[in-house]
């Protein structure tokens, strides 16, 4: 997702940060499943007895047997005594809030829990002792992952609490038919030249588009999406190298905020919230409500799922104005789980290069392993849905060129506050941008003691 913004929605089909209050009042109601306690399967006899492994995810990870790479079916065929149940919450923020409550109580955790990159510093910080150290798990080799991915899930004491699933190298996905109708070029290389090197050029192209845009169509899916895309391309985001929250004075956050606010003021955005509970954003894909979307690799699966057959061949992919990484996730094994040994095996298998390549070929989530990125399955992949775009090479090249910004324990919460509170307040309630920003700062201070 993944994922999800903290959205993975990734990968995340990645709702408001107020969800924490809801979850606190009703812990199980916001979990990824209705099962409240001891979700792991029967462990009385682990010989040949049936074992149910529950995996908690947010958004779309591409593992499932319906729309994904059918990895669950493949694994259970290899291990007939294993049954896999996926507990999914489409909203990454609500998922994380609920998971923290379950970890605190020691009840209700799944055997495997996904963690979005925006929350991984919190997990490796004050929550590290809630997870199994996977650094020496059978079949796990730290050198298999791109260096920054392994480090992100490793504590100061050297414990690795999560195995990387994917990374989020970002491009721009666009509707070539809508571009043509508005008189813009449709070839992906020519499209990339419209905004090469500058997010302001991207907005300028949007203004040109809007002059001849088909009725009811906007340039971009959401102001929050623009914010996430721009901030993800910056060397400093929410936290500094010491993990201290610096978002109020961060040049990267300021650029992203100003760019998103400008998009709103120019009427380029739909006003949707990405991954909203009401489904308006998802419906917008099928209804042609927007022409572009900032597009990490995991977003391609979400586009094809939401747009369906009506969008096939209409979407294409071009390079983003600036290289960036938005999203990515990890699989962790909680110590409170009932099937740790089998859960570790499944997590290691799902995140191995071979499986990561299968997920990419089917669903678009780019591998976080070196062998996965270099595999023929990735390098030679084209996606018919996206006008046969060479997505493997596009995204793998970006993934190798990205230098991620430092991550702090509050990054995910700050990101949600900005995109789901601040920007939506401007867009939907016409709040003055200065007031909206001050509200964000106050909200973050109340929630994080910063």
Coordinates of N, CA and C in Angstrom, one line a residue, residues 26-164:
X26 N -14.6 2.5 21.1 CA -15.1 1.2 20.7 C -13.9 0.5 20.0
X27 N -13.0 -0.1 20.7 CA -11.8 -0.6 20.2 C -12.0 -1.5 19.0
X28 N -12.9 -2.5 19.2 CA -13.0 -3.5 18.1 C -13.8 -2.9 16.9
X29 N -14.5 -1.9 17.1 CA -15.3 -1.3 16.0 C -14.5 -0.8 14.9
X30 N -13.2 -0.3 15.2 CA -12.4 0.3 14.2 C -11.3 -0.6 13.8
X31 N -11.3 -1.9 14.2 CA -10.3 -2.8 13.8 C -10.5 -3.2 12.4
X32 N -9.6 -3.9 11.8 CA -9.7 -4.4 10.5 C -10.6 -5.7 10.4
X33 N -11.1 -6.1 11.5 CA -12.0 -7.2 11.6 C -12.9 -7.1 12.7
X34 N -14.0 -7.8 12.7 CA -15.0 -7.8 13.8 C -14.5 -8.7 14.9
X35 N -13.5 -9.5 14.7 CA -13.0 -10.4 15.7 C -12.3 -9.5 16.7
X36 N -12.6 -9.6 18.0 CA -12.0 -8.7 19.0 C -10.8 -9.3 19.7
X37 N -10.7 -10.5 20.0 CA -9.7 -11.1 20.8 C -9.0 -12.3 20.2
X38 N -7.7 -12.4 20.4 CA -6.9 -13.6 20.0 C -7.3 -14.0 18.6
X39 N -7.1 -13.2 17.6 CA -7.5 -13.5 16.3 C -6.8 -14.7 15.7
X40 N -5.6 -15.0 16.2 CA -4.9 -16.2 15.6 C -5.6 -17.5 15.7
X41 N -5.3 -18.4 14.8 CA -6.0 -19.7 14.8 C -5.6 -20.6 15.9
X42 N -6.1 -21.8 15.9 CA -5.8 -22.8 16.9 C -4.4 -23.3 16.9
X43 N -3.7 -23.2 18.0 CA -2.3 -23.6 18.0 C -2.0 -24.8 19.0
X44 N -3.0 -25.5 19.3 CA -2.9 -26.6 20.2 C -1.9 -27.7 19.7
X45 N -2.0 -28.0 18.4 CA -1.1 -29.0 17.8 C -0.6 -28.4 16.5
X46 N 0.6 -28.0 16.5 CA 1.1 -27.3 15.3 C 1.7 -28.3 14.3
X47 N 1.6 -29.6 14.6 CA 2.1 -30.6 13.6 C 1.4 -30.5 12.3
X48 N 0.3 -31.2 12.2 CA -0.5 -31.2 10.9 C -1.8 -30.6 11.2
X49 N -2.0 -30.0 12.3 CA -3.3 -29.4 12.6 C -3.6 -28.2 11.8
X50 N -4.8 -27.9 11.5 CA -5.2 -26.7 10.8 C -4.8 -25.4 11.6
X51 N -4.1 -24.5 11.0 CA -3.8 -23.3 11.6 C -4.3 -22.1 10.8
X52 N -5.0 -21.2 11.4 CA -5.5 -20.0 10.7 C -4.6 -18.9 11.0
X53 N -4.0 -18.3 10.0 CA -3.2 -17.1 10.1 C -4.0 -15.9 9.7
X54 N -4.1 -14.9 10.5 CA -4.8 -13.7 10.2 C -3.8 -12.6 9.9
X55 N -4.0 -11.9 8.8 CA -3.1 -10.8 8.4 C -3.9 -9.5 8.3
X56 N -3.5 -8.5 9.1 CA -4.2 -7.3 9.1 C -3.5 -6.3 8.1
X57 N -4.3 -5.8 7.2 CA -3.8 -4.9 6.1 C -4.7 -3.6 6.0
X58 N -4.2 -2.6 5.3 CA -5.0 -1.5 5.0 C -4.9 -1.3 3.5
X59 N -5.9 -0.9 2.8 CA -5.9 -0.7 1.4 C -5.6 -2.0 0.7
X60 N -4.9 -1.9 -0.4 CA -4.7 -3.1 -1.3 C -3.2 -3.5 -1.3
X61 N -2.9 -4.7 -0.9 CA -1.5 -5.1 -0.9 C -1.2 -6.1 -2.1
X62 N -2.3 -6.5 -2.8 CA -2.1 -7.3 -3.9 C -1.8 -8.8 -3.7
X63 N -2.1 -9.2 -2.4 CA -1.9 -10.6 -2.1 C -3.1 -11.5 -2.3
X64 N -4.3 -10.9 -2.3 CA -5.5 -11.7 -2.2 C -5.8 -12.5 -3.5
X65 N -6.8 -13.4 -3.3 CA -7.1 -14.3 -4.4 C -8.1 -13.8 -5.4
X66 N -8.7 -12.6 -5.1 CA -9.8 -12.1 -5.9 C -9.2 -11.1 -7.0
X67 N -8.6 -10.1 -6.5 CA -8.0 -9.1 -7.4 C -6.5 -9.0 -7.4
X68 N -5.9 -9.7 -6.5 CA -4.4 -9.7 -6.4 C -3.7 -10.8 -7.1
X69 N -2.5 -11.1 -6.6 CA -1.6 -12.1 -7.3 C -1.9 -13.5 -6.8
X70 N -2.9 -13.7 -6.0 CA -3.3 -15.0 -5.5 C -2.2 -15.7 -4.7
X71 N -1.5 -14.9 -3.9 CA -0.4 -15.4 -3.1 C -1.0 -16.3 -2.0
X72 N -2.1 -15.9 -1.4 CA -2.7 -16.7 -0.3 C -3.0 -18.1 -0.8
X73 N -3.5 -18.2 -2.0 CA -3.9 -19.5 -2.5 C -2.6 -20.3 -2.8
X74 N -1.6 -19.6 -3.3 CA -0.3 -20.3 -3.6 C 0.3 -20.8 -2.3
X75 N 0.3 -20.0 -1.2 CA 0.9 -20.4 0.0 C 0.2 -21.6 0.7
X76 N -1.1 -21.5 0.7 CA -1.9 -22.6 1.3 C -1.8 -23.9 0.5
X77 N -1.5 -23.8 -0.8 CA -1.3 -25.0 -1.5 C 0.0 -25.6 -1.1
X78 N 1.0 -24.8 -0.9 CA 2.3 -25.3 -0.4 C 2.2 -25.8 1.0
X79 N 1.3 -25.2 1.8 CA 1.2 -25.6 3.2 C -0.3 -25.9 3.5
X80 N -0.8 -27.1 3.2 CA -2.2 -27.4 3.3 C -2.8 -27.2 4.7
X81 N -2.0 -27.2 5.7 CA -2.6 -27.1 7.0 C -2.8 -25.6 7.4
X82 N -2.4 -24.7 6.5 CA -2.5 -23.3 6.8 C -3.7 -22.7 6.1
X83 N -4.5 -21.9 6.8 CA -5.6 -21.1 6.2 C -5.3 -19.6 6.5
X84 N -5.4 -18.8 5.5 CA -5.1 -17.4 5.6 C -6.4 -16.5 5.5
X85 N -6.6 -15.7 6.5 CA -7.7 -14.8 6.5 C -7.2 -13.3 6.6
X86 N -7.6 -12.5 5.6 CA -7.1 -11.1 5.6 C -8.2 -10.2 6.2
X87 N -7.7 -9.4 7.2 CA -8.6 -8.4 7.8 C -8.2 -7.1 7.3
X88 N -9.0 -6.5 6.5 CA -8.6 -5.2 5.8 C -9.5 -4.0 6.2
X89 N -8.8 -2.9 6.4 CA -9.4 -1.7 6.7 C -9.0 -0.7 5.6
X90 N -9.9 -0.1 4.8 CA -9.5 0.7 3.7 C -8.8 2.0 4.1
X91 N -9.0 2.4 5.3 CA -8.5 3.7 5.8 C -7.2 3.4 6.6
X92 N -6.1 3.9 6.1 CA -4.8 3.6 6.8 C -4.7 4.2 8.2
X93 N -5.2 5.5 8.3 CA -5.2 6.1 9.6 C -6.0 5.4 10.7
X94 N -7.2 5.1 10.3 CA -8.0 4.4 11.3 C -7.4 3.0 11.6
X95 N -6.9 2.4 10.6 CA -6.3 1.1 10.9 C -5.2 1.2 11.9
X96 N -4.3 2.2 11.7 CA -3.2 2.4 12.7 C -3.6 2.7 14.1
X97 N -4.6 3.6 14.2 CA -5.1 4.0 15.5 C -5.7 2.7 16.2
X98 N -6.4 1.9 15.5 CA -7.0 0.7 16.1 C -5.9 -0.3 16.5
X99 N -4.9 -0.4 15.6 CA -3.8 -1.4 15.9 C -3.1 -1.0 17.2
X100 N -2.8 0.3 17.4 CA -2.1 0.7 18.6 C -2.9 0.4 19.9
X101 N -4.2 0.5 19.8 CA -5.1 0.2 20.9 C -5.0 -1.3 21.2
X102 N -5.0 -2.1 20.1 CA -5.0 -3.6 20.3 C -3.6 -4.0 20.9
X103 N -2.5 -3.3 20.4 CA -1.2 -3.6 20.9 C -1.1 -3.3 22.4
X104 N -1.7 -2.2 22.8 CA -1.6 -1.7 24.2 C -2.4 -2.7 25.1
X105 N -3.5 -3.2 24.6 CA -4.3 -4.1 25.4 C -3.8 -5.6 25.4
X106 N -3.0 -5.9 24.3 CA -2.5 -7.3 24.1 C -3.6 -8.2 23.5
X107 N -4.7 -7.6 23.1 CA -5.8 -8.4 22.6 C -6.2 -7.9 21.2
X108 N -6.7 -8.8 20.4 CA -7.3 -8.3 19.1 C -6.3 -8.1 18.0
X109 N -5.0 -8.5 18.2 CA -4.0 -8.3 17.1 C -4.1 -9.5 16.2
X110 N -3.8 -9.3 14.9 CA -3.6 -10.3 13.9 C -2.3 -11.0 14.1
X111 N -2.1 -12.1 13.4 CA -0.8 -12.8 13.5 C 0.3 -12.0 12.8
X112 N -0.2 -11.3 11.7 CA 0.7 -10.4 10.9 C 0.0 -9.1 10.8
X113 N 0.7 -8.0 11.1 CA 0.1 -6.7 10.9 C 0.9 -5.8 10.0
X114 N 0.3 -5.3 9.0 CA 1.0 -4.3 8.1 C 1.2 -3.0 8.7
X115 N 2.3 -2.3 8.4 CA 2.6 -1.0 9.0 C 3.0 -0.1 7.8
X116 N 2.3 1.0 7.7 CA 2.6 2.0 6.6 C 3.9 2.8 7.0
X117 N 4.6 3.2 5.9 CA 5.9 3.8 6.2 C 5.8 5.1 7.0
X118 N 4.6 5.8 6.9 CA 4.4 7.0 7.7 C 4.4 6.8 9.2
X119 N 4.1 5.5 9.6 CA 4.0 5.2 11.0 C 5.2 4.3 11.5
X120 N 6.1 4.0 10.6 CA 7.1 3.0 11.0 C 8.1 3.5 12.1
X121 N 8.3 4.8 12.1 CA 9.2 5.4 13.1 C 8.5 5.3 14.5
X122 N 7.2 5.5 14.5 CA 6.5 5.3 15.8 C 6.6 3.8 16.2
X123 N 6.5 2.9 15.3 CA 6.5 1.5 15.6 C 7.9 1.1 16.1
X124 N 9.0 1.6 15.5 CA 10.3 1.3 15.9 C 10.8 2.1 17.2
X125 N 10.0 3.1 17.5 CA 10.3 3.8 18.7 C 9.6 3.3 19.9
X126 N 8.5 3.9 20.4 CA 7.9 3.5 21.6 C 7.1 2.2 21.5
X127 N 6.9 1.7 20.3 CA 6.1 0.4 20.2 C 7.0 -0.8 19.9
X128 N 8.3 -0.6 19.8 CA 9.2 -1.6 19.3 C 9.0 -2.9 20.0
X129 N 8.8 -2.9 21.4 CA 8.7 -4.1 22.2 C 7.4 -4.9 22.0
X130 N 6.6 -4.4 21.2 CA 5.3 -5.1 20.9 C 5.4 -6.0 19.7
X131 N 6.6 -6.0 19.0 CA 6.8 -6.8 17.8 C 8.0 -7.7 17.9
X132 N 7.9 -8.8 17.2 CA 9.0 -9.8 17.1 C 10.1 -9.2 16.3
X133 N 11.4 -9.4 16.8 CA 12.6 -9.0 16.0 C 12.7 -10.0 14.9
X134 N 12.7 -9.5 13.6 CA 12.7 -10.4 12.5 C 14.1 -10.4 11.8
X135 N 15.1 -9.7 12.4 CA 16.4 -9.6 11.8 C 17.1 -11.0 11.6
X136 N 16.8 -11.9 12.5 CA 17.5 -13.2 12.4 C 16.5 -14.3 12.1
X137 N 15.3 -14.0 11.6 CA 14.3 -15.0 11.3 C 14.8 -15.9 10.1
X138 N 14.4 -17.1 10.2 CA 14.8 -18.0 9.1 C 14.3 -17.5 7.7
X139 N 15.2 -17.5 6.8 CA 14.9 -17.1 5.4 C 15.0 -15.6 5.2
X140 N 15.3 -14.8 6.2 CA 15.4 -13.4 6.1 C 16.8 -12.9 6.0
X141 N 17.1 -12.1 5.0 CA 18.5 -11.6 4.7 C 18.4 -10.1 4.6
X142 N 19.0 -9.4 5.5 CA 18.8 -7.9 5.4 C 19.3 -7.3 4.1
X143 N 20.3 -7.9 3.5 CA 20.9 -7.4 2.3 C 20.0 -7.5 1.1
X144 N 18.9 -8.3 1.2 CA 17.9 -8.5 0.1 C 17.2 -7.2 -0.2
X145 N 17.0 -6.4 0.8 CA 16.2 -5.2 0.6 C 17.0 -4.0 0.2
X146 N 16.5 -3.0 -0.5 CA 17.2 -1.8 -0.7 C 17.5 -1.2 0.7
X147 N 18.7 -0.6 0.8 CA 19.2 -0.3 2.2 C 18.3 0.5 3.0
X148 N 17.7 1.6 2.4 CA 16.9 2.5 3.2 C 15.6 1.8 3.7
X149 N 15.1 0.8 3.0 CA 13.9 0.1 3.4 C 14.2 -0.7 4.7
X150 N 15.3 -1.4 4.7 CA 15.6 -2.2 5.9 C 15.9 -1.3 7.1
X151 N 16.6 -0.2 6.9 CA 16.9 0.7 8.0 C 15.6 1.3 8.6
X152 N 14.6 1.6 7.8 CA 13.4 2.3 8.2 C 12.7 1.4 9.3
X153 N 12.8 0.1 9.2 CA 12.1 -0.8 10.2 C 13.0 -1.3 11.3
X154 N 14.2 -0.7 11.4 CA 15.2 -1.2 12.4 C 15.3 -0.2 13.5
X155 N 15.3 -0.7 14.7 CA 15.3 0.2 15.9 C 16.8 0.6 16.2
X156 N 16.9 1.6 17.1 CA 18.2 2.1 17.5 C 19.1 0.9 18.1
X157 N 18.4 -0.1 18.7 CA 19.1 -1.2 19.2 C 19.4 -2.3 18.3
X158 N 19.0 -2.2 17.0 CA 19.3 -3.2 16.0 C 18.2 -4.2 15.7
X159 N 17.1 -4.0 16.4 CA 16.0 -5.0 16.1 C 15.2 -4.5 14.9
X160 N 14.9 -5.5 14.0 CA 14.1 -5.1 12.8 C 12.7 -5.7 13.0
X161 N 11.7 -4.8 13.1 CA 10.3 -5.2 13.5 C 9.4 -5.3 12.3
X162 N 9.9 -5.1 11.1 CA 9.0 -5.3 9.9 C 9.8 -5.6 8.7
X163 N 9.2 -6.4 7.8 CA 9.9 -6.8 6.5 C 9.2 -5.9 5.4
X164 N 10.0 -5.3 4.6 CA 9.5 -4.4 3.6 C 8.7 -5.1 2.5

